[in-house]
XYZ file of C-alpha atoms in Angstrom:
669
model
C -30.587 95.291 69.891
C -29.277 92.153 68.267
C -29.818 88.407 68.320
C -28.035 85.807 70.428
C -27.988 82.005 70.449
C -25.938 79.155 71.825
C -25.750 75.396 72.348
C -23.321 72.616 73.199
C -23.710 71.324 69.652
C -22.296 73.791 67.113
C -24.550 72.525 64.342
C -27.551 73.236 66.563
C -26.409 76.833 66.948
C -25.854 77.252 63.229
C -29.318 75.885 62.497
C -30.977 78.009 65.166
C -29.317 81.261 64.205
C -30.635 80.904 60.644
C -34.046 81.783 62.105
C -32.664 84.972 63.702
C -31.035 86.649 60.704
C -33.807 89.245 60.480
C -32.409 90.666 63.732
C -29.281 92.115 62.084
C -27.032 92.549 59.089
C -24.213 90.154 60.051
C -23.887 86.901 61.967
C -20.994 85.166 63.755
C -20.840 81.672 65.274
C -17.832 80.780 67.421
C -16.907 77.560 69.208
C -15.420 77.756 72.715
C -14.390 74.270 73.760
C -17.588 72.418 74.587
C -19.964 75.304 73.872
C -20.778 77.470 70.837
C -22.112 81.017 70.879
C -23.688 83.057 68.085
C -24.431 86.733 67.621
C -26.500 88.605 65.029
C -25.451 92.264 64.873
C -27.905 95.163 64.677
C -25.528 97.983 65.537
C -26.658 101.189 67.239
C -23.476 101.895 69.249
C -20.293 101.073 67.313
C -19.546 98.102 65.057
C -17.797 95.765 67.505
C -18.396 92.174 66.445
C -19.513 89.562 68.960
C -19.076 87.104 70.617
C -16.132 88.837 72.262
C -13.734 88.411 75.170
C -10.696 86.459 76.293
C -11.063 85.166 79.857
C -14.848 85.247 79.838
C -16.863 85.320 76.586
C -20.043 87.306 75.985
C -22.758 87.401 73.355
C -25.077 90.263 74.210
C -28.199 91.983 72.967
C -27.990 95.233 74.900
C -28.515 98.971 75.010
C -26.787 100.210 78.160
C -27.496 103.918 78.474
C -24.915 104.586 81.198
C -22.010 102.665 79.640
C -19.881 105.784 79.248
C -20.503 106.729 82.896
C -19.407 103.234 83.942
C -16.254 103.591 81.836
C -15.461 106.829 83.614
C -16.193 105.287 87.025
C -13.872 102.320 86.490
C -11.303 103.935 84.195
C -12.121 101.792 81.171
C -11.846 102.688 77.501
C -14.318 100.504 75.639
C -15.810 101.062 72.200
C -19.399 100.226 73.070
C -21.827 99.067 75.746
C -21.324 95.328 75.158
C -17.608 95.645 75.932
C -18.439 97.592 79.079
C -20.920 94.899 80.126
C -18.227 92.249 79.657
C -15.740 94.179 81.793
C -18.355 94.699 84.495
C -19.143 90.976 84.633
C -15.426 90.149 84.741
C -14.953 92.548 87.643
C -18.047 91.978 89.800
C -20.062 89.045 88.452
C -23.853 89.155 88.151
C -24.163 91.481 91.154
C -22.941 94.177 88.761
C -26.279 94.077 86.918
C -27.736 96.438 89.501
C -25.360 99.127 88.195
C -26.782 98.986 84.675
C -29.229 101.530 83.312
C -30.615 100.007 80.165
C -31.983 96.885 78.558
C -30.089 93.679 77.914
C -30.072 89.946 77.343
C -26.745 88.163 77.355
C -24.906 84.864 77.510
C -21.661 84.931 79.516
C -19.415 81.862 79.327
C -16.471 81.277 81.665
C -14.771 78.298 83.348
C -17.303 75.771 82.112
C -20.314 77.768 83.296
C -22.867 79.542 81.108
C -24.847 82.443 82.582
C -28.008 83.758 80.925
C -29.620 86.968 82.162
C -31.888 89.759 80.967
C -33.110 93.126 82.243
C -35.655 92.690 85.018
C -38.578 94.152 83.061
C -37.878 91.778 80.190
C -37.414 94.189 77.290
C -34.847 91.872 75.683
C -35.830 88.186 75.456
C -34.123 84.841 76.000
C -35.708 81.430 75.371
C -34.035 78.148 76.229
C -34.563 74.398 76.107
C -32.980 71.328 77.670
C -33.017 68.150 75.644
C -30.988 65.032 76.323
C -27.333 65.995 76.413
C -27.805 69.419 74.840
C -28.742 72.850 76.130
C -29.805 75.551 73.685
C -30.956 79.167 73.878
C -31.979 81.918 71.459
C -33.484 85.383 71.356
C -36.787 84.177 69.886
C -39.139 81.315 70.609
C -39.820 80.551 66.950
C -36.103 79.922 66.328
C -36.148 77.042 68.814
C -39.564 75.735 67.801
C -38.446 75.409 64.194
C -35.626 73.150 65.352
C -38.179 70.991 67.233
C -37.263 72.140 70.736
C -39.850 72.849 73.438
C -38.706 76.309 74.534
C -39.468 78.151 77.743
C -38.836 81.824 78.352
C -36.207 82.816 80.878
C -38.118 84.823 83.464
C -36.720 88.376 83.672
C -36.294 88.124 87.441
C -34.170 84.972 87.196
C -30.525 84.460 86.294
C -29.831 81.028 84.791
C -26.558 79.201 85.415
C -25.713 76.093 83.407
C -22.813 73.800 84.340
C -21.411 72.209 81.173
C -19.771 69.327 83.026
C -22.765 68.184 85.089
C -25.574 69.512 82.886
C -27.114 71.063 86.007
C -29.261 74.179 85.668
C -29.779 76.450 88.672
C -31.289 79.889 89.144
C -30.650 83.036 91.105
C -33.688 85.250 91.698
C -33.676 89.032 91.451
C -35.773 91.586 93.313
C -38.415 93.600 91.465
C -39.781 97.101 92.039
C -41.776 97.809 95.204
C -44.603 100.154 96.141
C -43.434 103.014 98.378
C -46.173 105.662 98.439
C -45.301 109.195 99.526
C -48.537 110.607 100.953
C -46.967 114.044 101.453
C -46.580 114.602 97.717
C -48.727 117.297 96.041
C -50.442 116.625 92.710
C -48.927 119.552 90.799
C -45.495 118.729 92.178
C -45.906 115.112 91.093
C -46.980 116.123 87.579
C -43.911 118.346 87.197
C -41.690 115.479 88.365
C -43.311 113.112 85.851
C -42.650 115.616 83.077
C -38.974 116.093 84.018
C -38.281 112.391 84.495
C -40.031 111.547 81.241
C -38.013 114.029 79.192
C -34.825 112.587 80.705
C -36.021 109.062 79.866
C -36.662 110.066 76.248
C -33.325 111.886 75.950
C -31.226 108.904 77.049
C -33.006 106.719 74.453
C -32.370 109.030 71.497
C -29.989 107.264 69.068
C -27.300 108.792 66.883
C -29.235 107.510 63.856
C -32.606 108.603 62.501
C -35.575 108.000 64.784
C -39.127 106.736 64.254
C -42.138 107.101 66.552
C -45.148 104.805 66.539
C -47.948 107.359 66.689
C -51.675 107.058 67.427
C -52.473 110.641 68.393
C -53.184 109.484 71.958
C -51.717 111.085 75.045
C -48.809 108.621 75.416
C -47.337 108.734 71.905
C -48.026 112.480 71.682
C -46.156 112.957 74.933
C -43.150 111.195 73.398
C -43.422 113.502 70.363
C -43.626 116.601 72.579
C -40.545 115.508 74.533
C -38.596 114.936 71.312
C -39.611 118.384 70.088
C -38.470 119.942 73.363
C -35.126 118.168 72.907
C -34.948 119.432 69.297
C -34.708 115.890 67.895
C -35.719 115.078 64.322
C -38.082 112.123 63.978
C -40.844 110.713 61.811
C -44.198 109.458 63.101
C -45.823 106.319 61.696
C -49.406 105.138 61.957
C -51.678 102.643 60.219
C -55.284 101.525 60.130
C -57.903 99.859 57.993
C -61.334 100.750 56.662
C -63.397 98.106 54.922
C -67.067 97.600 54.078
C -69.276 99.900 56.132
C -66.729 100.245 58.959
C -65.986 103.825 59.990
C -62.587 105.381 59.317
C -59.955 104.315 61.901
C -60.044 106.797 64.786
C -56.340 106.550 65.571
C -55.362 107.466 62.016
C -57.701 110.449 62.064
C -56.341 111.618 65.412
C -52.748 111.032 64.320
C -53.244 113.233 61.249
C -55.019 115.924 63.252
C -52.389 116.078 65.992
C -49.501 115.893 63.525
C -50.868 118.925 61.707
C -51.417 120.867 64.926
C -47.946 120.068 66.313
C -46.157 120.257 62.932
C -45.026 116.623 63.037
C -43.809 114.611 60.071
C -46.281 111.738 59.704
C -46.362 108.693 57.442
C -49.734 106.939 57.533
C -50.653 103.681 55.875
C -54.143 102.364 55.215
C -54.136 98.600 54.818
C -56.514 96.401 52.864
C -58.393 93.364 54.111
C -56.352 91.216 51.719
C -53.111 92.449 53.302
C -54.356 91.633 56.784
C -55.235 88.122 55.639
C -51.725 87.736 54.224
C -49.884 89.196 57.213
C -51.725 87.475 60.071
C -50.189 84.006 59.548
C -46.747 85.623 59.463
C -47.335 87.499 62.714
C -48.607 84.453 64.591
C -45.434 82.669 63.493
C -43.150 85.550 64.486
C -44.607 86.009 67.966
C -45.398 82.285 68.442
C -48.895 83.123 69.636
C -52.475 83.104 68.372
C -53.694 85.500 71.073
C -56.442 87.715 69.656
C -55.183 90.719 71.617
C -51.514 90.226 70.751
C -52.172 89.818 67.043
C -54.674 92.659 66.998
C -52.078 95.014 68.480
C -49.236 93.641 66.341
C -51.050 94.430 63.083
C -51.079 98.269 63.349
C -47.539 98.159 64.711
C -46.268 95.992 61.847
C -48.137 97.730 59.038
C -47.099 101.172 60.274
C -43.424 100.199 60.102
C -43.291 97.775 57.193
C -40.753 98.734 54.550
C -38.314 97.449 51.942
C -35.427 95.351 53.208
C -32.745 97.842 52.142
C -29.832 97.275 54.480
C -31.865 95.033 56.783
C -31.502 91.299 56.421
C -34.806 89.494 56.737
C -37.027 92.590 56.834
C -40.455 92.203 55.297
C -41.330 93.426 51.878
C -43.055 96.779 51.632
C -46.467 96.973 49.946
C -45.282 99.879 47.851
C -47.655 102.561 49.106
C -45.659 103.880 52.057
C -42.015 103.349 52.958
C -40.127 104.211 56.110
C -36.834 106.017 56.177
C -33.395 104.948 57.336
C -34.274 104.671 61.030
C -32.936 101.862 63.178
C -34.838 102.813 66.343
C -38.563 103.238 66.993
C -40.004 104.775 70.151
C -43.355 103.867 71.634
C -45.639 105.057 74.431
C -45.873 101.546 75.880
C -45.874 101.352 79.674
C -47.972 104.362 80.611
C -51.102 102.260 81.157
C -49.279 99.936 83.558
C -47.577 102.734 85.515
C -50.553 105.023 85.945
C -53.614 102.686 86.017
C -54.782 103.384 82.486
C -56.932 100.282 81.969
C -60.516 99.837 83.142
C -59.443 96.559 84.763
C -57.314 98.661 87.104
C -59.684 98.849 90.053
C -59.401 98.680 93.809
C -55.798 98.729 94.972
C -54.411 100.725 92.068
C -50.705 100.611 92.890
C -50.922 96.842 93.345
C -52.640 96.662 89.963
C -49.868 98.750 88.431
C -47.176 96.525 89.937
C -48.970 93.414 88.684
C -49.137 94.925 85.199
C -45.419 95.623 85.260
C -44.686 92.053 86.345
C -46.534 90.591 83.362
C -45.479 93.192 80.790
C -42.792 90.924 79.323
C -45.406 88.264 78.537
C -48.291 90.520 77.504
C -46.563 93.184 75.425
C -42.790 93.368 75.291
C -41.984 90.179 73.430
C -44.592 90.853 70.759
C -43.552 94.467 70.217
C -39.846 93.675 70.177
C -40.194 90.853 67.666
C -42.460 92.847 65.341
C -40.031 95.776 65.515
C -37.096 93.593 64.509
C -39.023 92.001 61.659
C -39.226 95.510 60.249
C -35.599 96.407 60.951
C -36.112 98.425 64.128
C -34.979 98.368 67.726
C -37.769 99.220 70.191
C -37.338 101.839 72.910
C -39.992 102.613 75.543
C -39.213 105.712 77.659
C -42.176 105.152 80.006
C -40.364 102.005 81.193
C -37.361 103.929 82.464
C -36.493 102.601 85.924
C -36.448 106.037 87.580
C -39.879 106.789 86.146
C -41.202 103.426 87.359
C -39.863 103.954 90.865
C -41.424 107.425 90.927
C -44.794 106.110 89.695
C -44.890 103.610 92.570
C -44.517 106.472 95.092
C -47.628 108.261 93.844
C -50.869 108.198 95.864
C -53.565 106.285 94.013
C -55.838 109.339 93.758
C -53.216 110.920 91.494
C -53.699 108.093 89.001
C -57.497 107.913 88.850
C -59.387 111.117 89.565
C -62.958 112.076 88.653
C -63.678 110.270 85.369
C -60.048 110.306 84.227
C -57.444 107.559 84.366
C -53.727 108.421 84.255
C -54.657 111.815 85.705
C -51.132 112.845 86.717
C -49.771 111.879 83.278
C -52.364 114.068 81.581
C -51.284 117.012 83.732
C -47.641 116.286 82.877
C -48.526 116.068 79.172
C -50.093 119.538 79.251
C -46.981 120.902 80.963
C -44.951 119.391 78.113
C -47.031 121.124 75.448
C -49.410 118.347 74.418
C -52.646 119.932 73.127
C -55.372 119.937 75.779
C -57.862 117.860 73.788
C -55.183 115.189 73.281
C -53.989 115.243 76.889
C -57.521 114.506 78.093
C -58.549 112.188 75.264
C -60.070 108.870 76.342
C -58.183 105.596 75.977
C -58.779 103.447 72.884
C -56.776 100.229 72.581
C -54.619 100.016 69.441
C -56.515 97.095 67.888
C -59.795 99.019 68.165
C -58.603 102.523 67.294
C -56.993 101.159 64.126
C -59.980 98.914 63.220
C -57.751 95.838 62.919
C -59.803 93.931 65.480
C -62.845 94.372 63.231
C -60.770 93.209 60.282
C -59.872 89.988 62.125
C -63.574 89.469 62.933
C -64.532 89.930 59.301
C -61.857 87.514 58.080
C -62.855 84.934 60.685
C -66.444 85.072 59.470
C -65.442 85.004 55.792
C -63.332 81.899 56.460
C -66.124 80.037 58.231
C -65.077 80.512 61.875
C -67.502 81.402 64.667
C -64.844 83.222 66.673
C -61.683 85.234 66.044
C -59.760 82.881 68.318
C -60.579 79.825 66.236
C -59.491 81.640 63.092
C -56.121 82.621 64.568
C -55.616 79.170 66.089
C -55.794 77.729 62.561
C -52.461 79.405 61.725
C -50.421 77.604 64.382
C -49.899 73.880 64.922
C -48.201 74.290 68.316
C -49.817 75.433 71.562
C -49.022 78.939 72.769
C -48.059 77.854 76.308
C -47.837 74.763 78.519
C -49.850 75.567 81.638
C -50.759 74.190 85.033
C -54.319 75.042 86.074
C -54.913 75.806 89.731
C -58.269 74.232 90.480
C -60.638 73.914 93.394
C -63.317 72.164 91.356
C -65.467 75.299 91.489
C -66.810 77.390 88.656
C -64.054 80.026 88.511
C -61.067 77.701 88.279
C -62.888 75.634 85.657
C -63.954 78.700 83.669
C -60.375 80.030 83.719
C -59.068 76.656 82.539
C -61.694 76.591 79.783
C -60.789 80.047 78.496
C -57.068 79.349 78.593
C -57.544 76.139 76.603
C -59.669 77.881 73.969
C -56.846 80.380 73.570
C -54.640 77.605 72.208
C -52.812 76.715 75.421
C -51.964 73.193 76.521
C -53.395 72.331 79.940
C -50.491 70.144 81.006
C -51.873 69.356 84.449
C -54.359 70.355 87.142
C -53.037 71.442 90.548
C -55.245 71.179 93.623
C -54.304 72.358 97.115
C -56.278 70.210 99.532
C -56.628 72.454 102.554
C -57.310 71.390 106.114
C -58.553 74.889 106.954
C -62.115 75.745 105.951
C -61.371 79.420 106.626
C -58.438 79.607 104.214
C -58.444 82.724 102.038
C -56.535 80.897 99.323
C -57.816 77.330 98.982
C -61.155 75.528 99.192
C -61.344 72.780 101.838
C -64.789 71.545 100.832
C -64.024 69.630 97.632
C -63.533 65.873 97.766
C -60.790 63.912 96.068
C -63.476 62.205 93.967
C -64.574 65.561 92.549
C -60.996 66.466 91.659
C -60.406 63.116 89.976
C -63.628 63.521 88.008
C -62.478 66.895 86.724
C -59.140 65.404 85.725
C -60.875 62.610 83.844
C -63.245 64.978 82.027
C -60.550 67.447 80.946
C -57.990 64.769 80.143
C -55.359 66.579 82.236
C -53.408 64.758 84.975
C -54.042 65.868 88.553
C -51.452 66.901 91.159
C -52.796 67.133 94.712
C -50.820 68.922 97.418
C -51.894 68.726 101.051
C -51.794 71.930 103.100
C -52.830 72.838 106.636
C -54.147 76.101 105.224
C -52.203 78.252 107.667
C -52.039 81.822 106.395
C -48.871 82.574 104.378
C -47.348 79.149 105.170
C -49.845 77.620 102.750
C -47.978 79.463 100.005
C -44.983 77.232 100.657
C -47.227 74.278 99.824
C -48.367 76.039 96.658
C -44.727 76.494 95.693
C -44.094 72.778 96.263
C -47.067 71.856 94.078
C -46.060 74.146 91.223
C -42.476 72.920 91.498
C -43.764 69.389 90.910
C -45.749 70.629 87.904
C -42.555 72.063 86.411
C -40.546 68.942 87.116
C -43.134 66.425 85.894
C -44.885 68.322 83.083
C -42.446 71.090 82.080
C -45.103 73.800 82.528
C -44.286 77.403 81.640
C -47.117 79.106 83.456
C -50.031 78.789 85.836
C -53.735 79.590 85.393
C -55.492 81.322 88.291
C -59.268 81.703 88.524
C -59.169 84.998 90.427
C -61.805 87.542 89.399
C -61.370 90.387 91.887
C -59.331 89.049 94.817
C -56.062 90.966 94.837
C -55.096 88.915 97.895
C -55.176 85.674 95.914
C -53.821 87.016 92.640
C -50.824 88.771 94.230
C -49.783 85.717 96.214
C -49.990 83.420 93.218
C -47.892 85.918 91.242
C -45.165 86.036 93.886
C -44.930 82.259 94.165
C -44.945 81.865 90.387
C -42.233 84.474 89.957
C -39.922 82.646 92.368
C -40.334 79.568 90.175
C -39.976 81.406 86.872
C -43.610 80.830 85.862
C -45.947 83.175 84.033
C -49.416 83.823 85.486
C -52.592 83.783 83.414
C -55.785 85.106 85.021
C -58.310 85.141 82.154
C -61.248 86.151 84.392
C -59.521 89.093 86.090
C -61.890 92.053 86.695
C -64.605 90.414 84.620
C -68.036 92.015 85.034
C -69.434 89.481 87.479
C -73.036 89.663 86.305
C -72.084 89.137 82.663
C -69.695 86.392 83.726
C -72.470 84.431 85.453
C -74.645 84.685 82.328
C -71.687 83.562 80.196
C -71.213 80.435 82.330
C -74.816 79.407 81.643
C -74.553 80.149 77.898
C -71.342 78.129 77.558
C -72.931 75.069 79.149
C -71.393 74.976 82.627
C -73.658 73.197 85.106
C -72.764 75.196 88.236
C -74.251 73.924 91.498
C -74.227 76.021 94.682
C -72.848 73.939 97.565
C -72.581 76.487 100.388
C -74.008 79.958 101.135
C -72.645 82.610 103.492
C -74.232 85.910 102.490
C -77.258 87.872 103.589
C -79.922 87.420 100.934
C -78.886 83.900 100.016
C -81.097 81.456 101.882
C -80.236 77.796 102.422
C -82.717 76.775 99.725
C -80.064 77.895 97.223
C -77.851 74.999 98.326
C -78.061 72.293 95.656
C -79.404 74.710 93.032
C -77.903 74.395 89.552
C -77.692 77.834 87.971
C -79.688 78.213 84.751
C -80.989 81.024 82.536
C -83.848 81.849 84.910
C -82.338 81.640 88.359
C -79.100 83.365 87.311
C -81.137 86.542 86.915
C -82.656 85.998 90.370
C -79.150 85.554 91.805
C -77.986 88.762 90.117
C -81.012 90.675 91.430
C -80.268 89.474 94.976
C -76.620 90.513 94.648
C -77.724 94.011 93.673
C -80.283 94.212 96.465
C -78.034 92.934 99.260
C -74.701 94.147 97.944
C -72.800 90.898 97.586
C -70.591 89.776 94.698
C -72.705 88.192 91.964
C -69.988 85.619 91.284
C -69.393 84.887 94.974
C -65.866 86.248 94.736
C -65.950 87.342 98.373
C -66.892 83.875 99.635
C -70.632 84.618 99.597
C -71.234 81.153 98.189
C -69.265 78.117 97.011
C -69.875 75.968 93.934
C -68.950 72.796 92.156
C -69.282 72.058 88.462
C -71.670 69.183 87.747
C -71.645 69.502 83.961
C -68.968 70.850 81.638
C -69.201 72.339 78.143
C -68.771 69.620 75.548
C -65.660 71.283 74.152
C -63.828 71.036 77.498
C -63.681 67.245 77.348
C -60.221 65.927 76.604
C -58.560 69.325 76.411
């Protein structure tokens, strides 16, 4: 992978690309009439300099695994995948993207039109901004922020087309993967297919250079190691962790060492100090342009496992001197297994829908962070679990293959055993990277030592800009307000509130009981402007009204994403995701699969004055109407939910609420 940038103003490009030099060893900026393109080269396949072309011009960050097959198909003789991509675009236009097997982000300029596109999972990033007479894009958000632009990420399922003459931007949407379950499939057969497809996915991602593997000793990274061994590929494993005070030794480091010894793997492990974490955290928040506790907690073990001297890599971070990596340019990771095979505890209910939702948001939750951190250490990231054939196969599997007995990712564990992964590793429980490495505890300790009550406040102190500009879907009830509250505390700007005023009291999507006065009061309290969209509440057609409302939010407030208050309703969450995707918006659902009993207690502790306005469940008498939930009656409500079997948070419509009082910190968000 490489770095790309462009703008109408050449000086803008030159300034922007200065912030991308860590992505490669050489940089070129070329002017093509009214537009300038830049390319930072991190070569894996050949040394062909970009931008390149004659009729059409391309600047690409790509790893196309089937480029030689495409050359053979069309009779071309190109030196690398970028040249093949250019020829394909010249021949067939953007429809040719469906022929590609690989990851890419590119700018293609021809006849006064600029096209920006990326692979539909979003492995390779593009950020862009429109300002006055200029249009600018770059591979990283921080590169645009440092030039005082307000960037937004190009959604992976959208192709952007920019007309230089008119300044008009339009989009073409792309289809995503779909669920297509094969109920006739047998479990053992499926496990064998997973094994074979996975080995093929690993093989096509093996570079001609030395290879690194980010290794935790868990089933996913060990499965990558086993596949590489079967393919007789040399590689080095890297892991990191931290132990401080009376904290136990990091479990992932212990497992990594144990498994490496058992499987005869070459392992480099690095134990960080608390002082190093304190030094590196501000850098990471800047690199990934986010103060998310989860993102930074996961980035730390990744970064510290790979950190090395900058030999041959422009912009790489300095090594602490205790452990250095080799000459690798590529690092493999087990990322993607959790999303494909329902590995998280939040994956409940309709498992394949949960998996598809996880894949949709992977570019926002994981891929950008991991890609940026890799490049800061001189590596290109490759994730074999995200191979398209493997994804399509995973979405054909019956849900009982994914969660069985007490095990998640059941079929993957069977496949891992078939591949030679030790039994105790194949069936080892899931521990998230930030916990297994102890870096989450390190962030907690540093937050406390620096006088912060919460990790989030500590991380927020490193960044002057908000993480995202968001529209908050709100009904005036407790869930939409709680979701808004959490999103704001996570350093997001609540650019506007969006209310769908429904004429249908039976709508599954929108609440018809709230008054305009209540909505205006919420807007006044939060300090966020309110957009109200009328809807008849007719099933499915009401989504067209939601799309209109969110379109207005984009146009008027330049929002990048939308906050949804869904807790367990797949019906609501999936429909919001589909509408948002058509508009190029990210979806944030900070309450998703929250333990409903703990959530109700949290609302009271945080200072929400939640009043019940309507009841519709056995066990909830009318005397609950008008009740404001407090420390005492919340326990009574929870007891009733357990006795009568309704959702403690009213997620199934068992009761409706409005928020009478808000936490003090929500005012003027």
